[in-house]
Amino acid sequence: MSDSAPVFYTADTEQVCCCLCGDAGRPVYDLPPYGVRRCSNCTLVFVSPRLQSMALSRFYDQVDYFEGGVYGDQSRFSPAMVLQRVWTAGRLGRIAKARNGRRPTGQRLLEFGSGYGLFLGAARDAGYQVQGVELSRPAVQVSVKQGLDVYCGQLVDAPLTGPYDVICGWDTLEHVPDPLAVLRRIRELVADDGTVALSTPYFSSLPSRLLGQRWWTLKPAEHIWHYTPYTLRLLAASADLVVTTMIRSPVSPANLTRLDSLVVLLRPARRK
Ligand SMILES: [Zn+2]
């Protein structure tokens, strides 16, 4: 984060409970003005106190939010951009496999948290009809300039009409105010034979367990929910979704080099 990153105080924060159980949780780490807590019922980890939504919007509107703006200029060479392209290709391949090789041409794909539109552009090139949702205004402006259809705001507020064949969110579910509401909205929007694909850091990963509160992905201002394979399955089930594939390997192209992240494919649990 740059020197221009906003500073937040206790007045910008709010207390929250587990989105599944309503439990206030027990403290795991104390990182003023934030706290990391674990639900005493389902074990889901969440940040409370956390930034209120107004403060959060200010945070994502920083032009350099996405790794110092590196993803804004896609013509510039950078190792981070090369890795993004490997993940994008790996993830499109995984989605195609989950869909039994059905051709993307004409299928509808929605990405929530579409950032600067790198994945969305690649999905469009692959033949999907794409739409995005993104909270960061500078990122939406870059996407729109590339001719992408992106709504600026939260998924639960976006005026979308399903069904979508594919809905994906890369490193987004840990940022949203209410992940259960997001997954339930996804279930409403995805086709009965559709595919949902997510990636997210996980709290039970080796780096998290070894490094504790020094884990580089803890970032309590922005990562406000922390999952494990168990709590992610639980959350999905509460939204009527079933996990079909869970990739933890850092050598899988969809998750290359990432020791602390999961790539997850899901499908509707039953027809509506
Ligand atoms: Zn809970």
mmCIF file of C-alpha atoms and ligand atoms in Angstrom:
data_model
loop_
_atom_site.group_PDB
_atom_site.id
_atom_site.type_symbol
_atom_site.label_atom_id
_atom_site.label_comp_id
_atom_site.label_asym_id
_atom_site.label_seq_id
_atom_site.Cartn_x
_atom_site.Cartn_y
_atom_site.Cartn_z
ATOM 1 C CA MET A 1 0.000 0.000 0.000
ATOM 2 C CA SER A 2 1.362 3.454 -0.852
ATOM 3 C CA ASP A 3 2.048 6.405 1.456
ATOM 4 C CA SER A 4 -1.195 7.981 0.234
ATOM 5 C CA ALA A 5 -3.298 5.124 1.685
ATOM 6 C CA PRO A 6 -6.025 6.567 3.914
ATOM 7 C CA VAL A 7 -5.647 6.171 7.679
ATOM 8 C CA PHE A 8 -8.632 4.717 9.515
ATOM 9 C CA TYR A 9 -9.772 5.213 13.085
ATOM 10 C CA THR A 10 -12.138 3.428 15.452
ATOM 11 C CA ALA A 11 -14.950 5.809 14.348
ATOM 12 C CA ASP A 12 -14.764 4.279 10.831
ATOM 13 C CA THR A 13 -15.330 0.754 12.143
ATOM 14 C CA GLU A 14 -18.310 -1.468 12.987
ATOM 15 C CA GLN A 15 -18.821 -4.693 14.963
ATOM 16 C CA VAL A 16 -20.175 -7.700 13.050
ATOM 17 C CA CYS A 17 -21.138 -11.316 13.792
ATOM 18 C CA CYS A 18 -20.702 -14.594 11.879
ATOM 19 C CA CYS A 19 -22.850 -14.367 8.727
ATOM 20 C CA LEU A 20 -23.910 -18.005 9.166
ATOM 21 C CA CYS A 21 -24.652 -18.213 12.904
ATOM 22 C CA GLY A 22 -24.957 -14.648 14.234
ATOM 23 C CA ASP A 23 -22.261 -15.493 16.810
ATOM 24 C CA ALA A 24 -19.961 -12.634 17.956
ATOM 25 C CA GLY A 25 -16.994 -15.011 17.891
ATOM 26 C CA ARG A 26 -13.898 -15.341 20.052
ATOM 27 C CA PRO A 27 -10.755 -13.235 19.507
ATOM 28 C CA VAL A 28 -7.965 -14.746 17.384
ATOM 29 C CA TYR A 29 -5.809 -11.635 16.773
ATOM 30 C CA ASP A 30 -6.094 -8.100 18.134
ATOM 31 C CA LEU A 31 -4.910 -5.624 15.450
ATOM 32 C CA PRO A 32 -6.308 -2.186 16.435
ATOM 33 C CA PRO A 33 -8.546 -0.699 15.157
ATOM 34 C CA TYR A 34 -9.438 -4.205 13.867
ATOM 35 C CA GLY A 35 -10.001 -7.591 15.488
ATOM 36 C CA VAL A 36 -9.880 -11.066 13.933
ATOM 37 C CA ARG A 37 -12.453 -13.425 15.496
ATOM 38 C CA ARG A 38 -13.554 -17.051 15.025
ATOM 39 C CA CYS A 39 -17.198 -18.118 15.268
ATOM 40 C CA SER A 40 -17.535 -20.414 18.288
ATOM 41 C CA ASN A 41 -20.193 -22.411 16.473
ATOM 42 C CA CYS A 42 -19.080 -22.933 12.835
ATOM 43 C CA THR A 43 -15.384 -21.765 13.093
ATOM 44 C CA LEU A 44 -15.719 -19.174 10.275
ATOM 45 C CA VAL A 45 -13.088 -16.433 10.811
ATOM 46 C CA PHE A 46 -14.036 -12.795 10.319
ATOM 47 C CA VAL A 47 -12.829 -9.271 11.063
ATOM 48 C CA SER A 48 -14.689 -7.383 13.804
ATOM 49 C CA PRO A 49 -14.392 -4.485 14.367
ATOM 50 C CA ARG A 50 -13.981 -3.870 10.622
ATOM 51 C CA LEU A 51 -14.236 -0.856 8.293
ATOM 52 C CA GLN A 52 -17.756 0.414 7.639
ATOM 53 C CA SER A 53 -18.905 0.297 4.023
ATOM 54 C CA MET A 54 -18.339 4.048 3.406
ATOM 55 C CA ALA A 55 -14.740 3.794 4.584
ATOM 56 C CA LEU A 56 -14.328 0.613 2.522
ATOM 57 C CA SER A 57 -15.479 2.392 -0.664
ATOM 58 C CA ARG A 58 -12.883 5.130 -0.074
ATOM 59 C CA PHE A 59 -10.281 2.397 0.304
ATOM 60 C CA TYR A 60 -11.092 0.732 -3.044
ATOM 61 C CA ASP A 61 -11.302 4.052 -4.887
ATOM 62 C CA GLN A 62 -7.571 4.618 -4.432
ATOM 63 C CA VAL A 63 -6.131 4.477 -7.943
ATOM 64 C CA ASP A 64 -3.213 2.367 -6.717
ATOM 65 C CA TYR A 65 -5.351 -0.179 -4.840
ATOM 66 C CA PHE A 66 -4.585 -2.986 -7.307
ATOM 67 C CA GLU A 67 -0.860 -3.544 -6.633
ATOM 68 C CA GLY A 68 0.284 0.015 -7.251
ATOM 69 C CA GLY A 69 -1.819 0.361 -10.391
ATOM 70 C CA VAL A 70 0.132 -2.357 -12.236
ATOM 71 C CA TYR A 71 -3.041 -3.953 -13.604
ATOM 72 C CA GLY A 72 -4.262 -0.607 -14.980
ATOM 73 C CA ASP A 73 -1.667 -0.536 -17.744
ATOM 74 C CA GLN A 74 -1.909 -3.965 -19.298
ATOM 75 C CA SER A 75 0.651 -3.156 -21.990
ATOM 76 C CA ARG A 76 3.413 -2.771 -19.399
ATOM 77 C CA PHE A 77 5.480 -5.887 -18.687
ATOM 78 C CA SER A 78 5.577 -7.046 -15.073
ATOM 79 C CA PRO A 79 5.963 -10.430 -13.354
ATOM 80 C CA ALA A 80 2.638 -9.810 -11.577
ATOM 81 C CA MET A 81 0.933 -9.394 -14.933
ATOM 82 C CA VAL A 82 2.525 -12.576 -16.340
ATOM 83 C CA LEU A 83 1.199 -14.487 -13.331
ATOM 84 C CA GLN A 84 -2.258 -12.961 -13.795
ATOM 85 C CA ARG A 85 -2.278 -14.247 -17.372
ATOM 86 C CA VAL A 86 -1.254 -17.760 -16.284
ATOM 87 C CA TRP A 87 -4.061 -17.818 -13.671
ATOM 88 C CA THR A 88 -6.563 -16.496 -16.222
ATOM 89 C CA ALA A 89 -5.725 -19.217 -18.758
ATOM 90 C CA GLY A 90 -5.667 -21.920 -16.044
ATOM 91 C CA ARG A 91 -9.014 -20.809 -14.640
ATOM 92 C CA LEU A 92 -10.722 -20.602 -18.037
ATOM 93 C CA GLY A 93 -9.413 -24.127 -18.689
ATOM 94 C CA ARG A 94 -10.793 -25.405 -15.367
ATOM 95 C CA ILE A 95 -14.185 -23.835 -16.046
ATOM 96 C CA ALA A 96 -14.314 -25.410 -19.521
ATOM 97 C CA LYS A 97 -13.420 -28.800 -18.001
ATOM 98 C CA ALA A 98 -16.139 -28.447 -15.343
ATOM 99 C CA ARG A 99 -18.578 -27.730 -18.160
ATOM 100 C CA ASN A 100 -17.598 -30.931 -19.985
ATOM 101 C CA GLY A 101 -15.844 -28.988 -22.723
ATOM 102 C CA ARG A 102 -19.010 -27.114 -23.816
ATOM 103 C CA ARG A 103 -17.911 -24.330 -26.161
ATOM 104 C CA PRO A 104 -17.936 -20.877 -24.502
ATOM 105 C CA THR A 105 -19.308 -19.229 -27.641
ATOM 106 C CA GLY A 106 -22.512 -17.399 -26.748
ATOM 107 C CA GLN A 107 -22.526 -18.543 -23.108
ATOM 108 C CA ARG A 108 -23.079 -15.840 -20.486
ATOM 109 C CA LEU A 109 -20.299 -15.213 -17.954
ATOM 110 C CA LEU A 110 -20.513 -12.817 -15.007
ATOM 111 C CA GLU A 111 -17.494 -11.847 -12.927
ATOM 112 C CA PHE A 112 -17.921 -10.098 -9.579
ATOM 113 C CA GLY A 113 -14.908 -8.081 -8.449
ATOM 114 C CA SER A 114 -13.698 -7.803 -12.043
ATOM 115 C CA GLY A 115 -10.914 -5.288 -11.250
ATOM 116 C CA TYR A 116 -9.352 -3.810 -14.361
ATOM 117 C CA GLY A 117 -11.048 -6.378 -16.593
ATOM 118 C CA LEU A 118 -8.116 -8.666 -17.379
ATOM 119 C CA PHE A 119 -10.046 -11.931 -16.839
ATOM 120 C CA LEU A 120 -13.229 -10.504 -18.328
ATOM 121 C CA GLY A 121 -11.365 -9.474 -21.504
ATOM 122 C CA ALA A 122 -9.800 -12.939 -21.818
ATOM 123 C CA ALA A 123 -13.201 -14.602 -21.291
ATOM 124 C CA ARG A 124 -14.654 -12.372 -24.013
ATOM 125 C CA ASP A 125 -11.791 -13.359 -26.341
ATOM 126 C CA ALA A 126 -12.624 -17.025 -25.580
ATOM 127 C CA GLY A 127 -16.175 -16.449 -26.831
ATOM 128 C CA TYR A 128 -18.217 -15.754 -23.680
ATOM 129 C CA GLN A 129 -20.740 -12.913 -23.494
ATOM 130 C CA VAL A 130 -19.309 -11.147 -20.460
ATOM 131 C CA GLN A 131 -20.503 -8.780 -17.752
ATOM 132 C CA GLY A 132 -18.706 -7.550 -14.641
ATOM 133 C CA VAL A 133 -19.372 -6.001 -11.250
ATOM 134 C CA GLU A 134 -16.655 -3.989 -9.493
ATOM 135 C CA LEU A 135 -16.611 -1.647 -6.496
ATOM 136 C CA SER A 136 -13.548 0.423 -7.455
ATOM 137 C CA ARG A 137 -14.455 3.390 -9.670
ATOM 138 C CA PRO A 138 -10.997 3.788 -11.276
ATOM 139 C CA ALA A 139 -11.021 0.069 -12.174
ATOM 140 C CA VAL A 140 -14.505 0.329 -13.707
ATOM 141 C CA GLN A 141 -13.366 3.304 -15.822
ATOM 142 C CA VAL A 142 -10.443 1.266 -17.220
ATOM 143 C CA SER A 143 -12.789 -1.674 -17.979
ATOM 144 C CA VAL A 144 -15.374 0.480 -19.728
ATOM 145 C CA LYS A 145 -12.652 1.974 -21.946
ATOM 146 C CA GLN A 146 -11.979 -1.582 -23.157
ATOM 147 C CA GLY A 147 -15.624 -1.892 -24.149
ATOM 148 C CA LEU A 148 -16.505 -4.122 -21.166
ATOM 149 C CA ASP A 149 -19.945 -3.966 -19.541
ATOM 150 C CA VAL A 150 -19.170 -3.444 -15.831
ATOM 151 C CA TYR A 151 -21.514 -2.235 -13.072
ATOM 152 C CA CYS A 152 -19.879 -0.116 -10.350
ATOM 153 C CA GLY A 153 -20.997 -1.349 -6.915
ATOM 154 C CA GLN A 154 -21.642 -4.524 -4.932
ATOM 155 C CA LEU A 155 -23.015 -7.681 -6.599
ATOM 156 C CA VAL A 156 -26.088 -7.746 -4.334
ATOM 157 C CA ASP A 157 -27.040 -4.222 -5.542
ATOM 158 C CA ALA A 158 -26.345 -4.778 -9.265
ATOM 159 C CA PRO A 159 -29.381 -4.800 -11.614
ATOM 160 C CA LEU A 160 -28.598 -8.153 -13.271
ATOM 161 C CA THR A 161 -30.857 -10.614 -15.061
ATOM 162 C CA GLY A 162 -29.956 -14.296 -15.013
ATOM 163 C CA PRO A 163 -29.464 -16.992 -15.831
ATOM 164 C CA TYR A 164 -25.700 -16.927 -16.322
ATOM 165 C CA ASP A 165 -23.858 -20.046 -17.471
ATOM 166 C CA VAL A 166 -20.743 -19.113 -15.494
ATOM 167 C CA ILE A 167 -20.317 -16.809 -12.487
ATOM 168 C CA CYS A 168 -16.852 -16.241 -11.103
ATOM 169 C CA GLY A 169 -15.102 -14.121 -8.501
ATOM 170 C CA TRP A 170 -11.323 -14.173 -8.107
ATOM 171 C CA ASP A 171 -10.061 -13.103 -4.677
ATOM 172 C CA THR A 172 -13.295 -11.278 -3.984
ATOM 173 C CA LEU A 173 -15.348 -13.321 -1.491
ATOM 174 C CA GLU A 174 -12.971 -12.352 1.349
ATOM 175 C CA HIS A 175 -13.722 -8.649 0.660
ATOM 176 C CA VAL A 176 -17.542 -8.522 0.579
ATOM 177 C CA PRO A 177 -19.597 -7.281 3.562
ATOM 178 C CA ASP A 178 -21.875 -10.376 3.594
ATOM 179 C CA PRO A 179 -20.551 -13.445 1.725
ATOM 180 C CA LEU A 180 -23.704 -15.491 2.416
ATOM 181 C CA ALA A 181 -25.841 -12.807 0.726
ATOM 182 C CA VAL A 182 -23.400 -12.812 -2.217
ATOM 183 C CA LEU A 183 -23.510 -16.612 -2.635
ATOM 184 C CA ARG A 184 -27.319 -16.605 -2.379
ATOM 185 C CA ARG A 185 -27.482 -13.908 -5.076
ATOM 186 C CA ILE A 186 -25.119 -16.002 -7.208
ATOM 187 C CA ARG A 187 -27.423 -19.000 -6.792
ATOM 188 C CA GLU A 188 -30.364 -16.869 -7.981
ATOM 189 C CA LEU A 189 -28.400 -15.707 -11.016
ATOM 190 C CA VAL A 190 -26.661 -18.930 -12.115
ATOM 191 C CA ALA A 191 -28.349 -21.416 -14.442
ATOM 192 C CA ASP A 192 -29.399 -24.755 -12.921
ATOM 193 C CA ASP A 193 -26.673 -26.414 -15.018
ATOM 194 C CA GLY A 194 -24.291 -23.481 -14.499
ATOM 195 C CA THR A 195 -20.814 -23.271 -12.985
ATOM 196 C CA VAL A 196 -19.545 -21.026 -10.188
ATOM 197 C CA ALA A 197 -15.791 -20.485 -9.793
ATOM 198 C CA LEU A 198 -14.024 -18.689 -6.950
ATOM 199 C CA SER A 199 -10.600 -18.142 -5.513
ATOM 200 C CA THR A 200 -9.829 -16.968 -2.009
ATOM 201 C CA PRO A 201 -7.042 -17.084 0.561
ATOM 202 C CA TYR A 202 -7.523 -19.714 3.274
ATOM 203 C CA PHE A 203 -6.951 -19.417 6.980
ATOM 204 C CA SER A 204 -5.866 -23.018 7.471
ATOM 205 C CA SER A 205 -3.061 -22.666 4.871
ATOM 206 C CA LEU A 206 0.533 -23.315 5.916
ATOM 207 C CA PRO A 207 1.645 -19.635 5.637
ATOM 208 C CA SER A 208 -1.296 -18.547 7.798
ATOM 209 C CA ARG A 209 -0.611 -21.186 10.445
ATOM 210 C CA LEU A 210 3.163 -20.607 10.473
ATOM 211 C CA LEU A 211 3.117 -16.811 10.412
ATOM 212 C CA GLY A 212 0.080 -16.106 12.590
ATOM 213 C CA GLN A 213 -0.715 -12.411 12.615
ATOM 214 C CA ARG A 214 2.315 -11.726 10.366
ATOM 215 C CA TRP A 215 0.640 -13.708 7.523
ATOM 216 C CA TRP A 216 0.961 -11.410 4.487
ATOM 217 C CA THR A 217 -2.614 -12.081 3.374
ATOM 218 C CA LEU A 218 -4.275 -11.249 6.700
ATOM 219 C CA LYS A 219 -4.782 -7.557 5.638
ATOM 220 C CA PRO A 220 -7.642 -6.872 8.101
ATOM 221 C CA ALA A 221 -8.758 -3.617 6.420
ATOM 222 C CA GLU A 222 -9.742 -5.422 3.223
ATOM 223 C CA HIS A 223 -9.858 -9.189 3.913
ATOM 224 C CA ILE A 224 -12.837 -9.266 6.253
ATOM 225 C CA TRP A 225 -13.750 -12.987 5.973
ATOM 226 C CA HIS A 226 -11.264 -15.846 6.163
ATOM 227 C CA TYR A 227 -12.284 -19.316 5.019
ATOM 228 C CA THR A 228 -11.100 -22.887 5.348
ATOM 229 C CA PRO A 229 -12.132 -25.697 2.993
ATOM 230 C CA TYR A 230 -14.653 -26.695 5.706
ATOM 231 C CA THR A 231 -16.255 -23.264 6.267
ATOM 232 C CA LEU A 232 -16.328 -22.551 2.527
ATOM 233 C CA ARG A 233 -18.307 -25.774 1.945
ATOM 234 C CA LEU A 234 -20.625 -24.847 4.826
ATOM 235 C CA LEU A 235 -21.231 -21.367 3.447
ATOM 236 C CA ALA A 236 -21.839 -22.736 -0.069
ATOM 237 C CA ALA A 237 -24.342 -25.289 1.265
ATOM 238 C CA SER A 238 -26.260 -22.489 3.011
ATOM 239 C CA ALA A 239 -26.599 -20.830 -0.399
ATOM 240 C CA ASP A 240 -27.705 -24.088 -2.067
ATOM 241 C CA LEU A 241 -24.355 -24.577 -3.846
ATOM 242 C CA VAL A 242 -22.082 -27.638 -3.829
ATOM 243 C CA VAL A 243 -18.286 -27.618 -4.118
ATOM 244 C CA THR A 244 -17.208 -29.964 -6.947
ATOM 245 C CA THR A 245 -13.477 -29.138 -7.151
ATOM 246 C CA MET A 246 -11.097 -27.587 -4.635
ATOM 247 C CA ILE A 247 -7.568 -26.777 -5.819
ATOM 248 C CA ARG A 248 -4.920 -26.024 -3.194
ATOM 249 C CA SER A 249 -1.803 -26.900 -5.193
ATOM 250 C CA PRO A 250 0.581 -23.995 -5.911
ATOM 251 C CA VAL A 251 1.717 -25.757 -9.120
ATOM 252 C CA SER A 252 -1.749 -25.839 -10.703
ATOM 253 C CA PRO A 253 -1.806 -23.038 -13.350
ATOM 254 C CA ALA A 254 -5.129 -21.812 -11.917
ATOM 255 C CA ASN A 255 -3.365 -21.202 -8.566
ATOM 256 C CA LEU A 256 0.310 -20.975 -9.597
ATOM 257 C CA THR A 257 2.770 -19.973 -6.800
ATOM 258 C CA ARG A 258 -0.057 -19.389 -4.328
ATOM 259 C CA LEU A 259 0.643 -21.265 -1.114
ATOM 260 C CA ASP A 260 -2.282 -19.761 0.757
ATOM 261 C CA SER A 261 -5.109 -19.735 -1.791
ATOM 262 C CA LEU A 262 -7.901 -22.026 -2.905
ATOM 263 C CA VAL A 263 -9.496 -22.197 -6.347
ATOM 264 C CA VAL A 264 -12.984 -23.636 -5.994
ATOM 265 C CA LEU A 265 -15.583 -24.788 -8.518
ATOM 266 C CA LEU A 266 -19.206 -25.156 -7.485
ATOM 267 C CA ARG A 267 -22.567 -26.033 -8.978
ATOM 268 C CA PRO A 268 -26.169 -25.559 -7.836
ATOM 269 C CA ALA A 269 -27.149 -28.202 -5.267
ATOM 270 C CA ARG A 270 -30.517 -28.766 -6.932
ATOM 271 C CA ARG A 271 -32.702 -27.212 -9.570
ATOM 272 C CA LYS A 272 -34.791 -24.191 -8.584
HETATM 273 ZN ZN ZN B 1 -20.700 -19.278 12.499
#
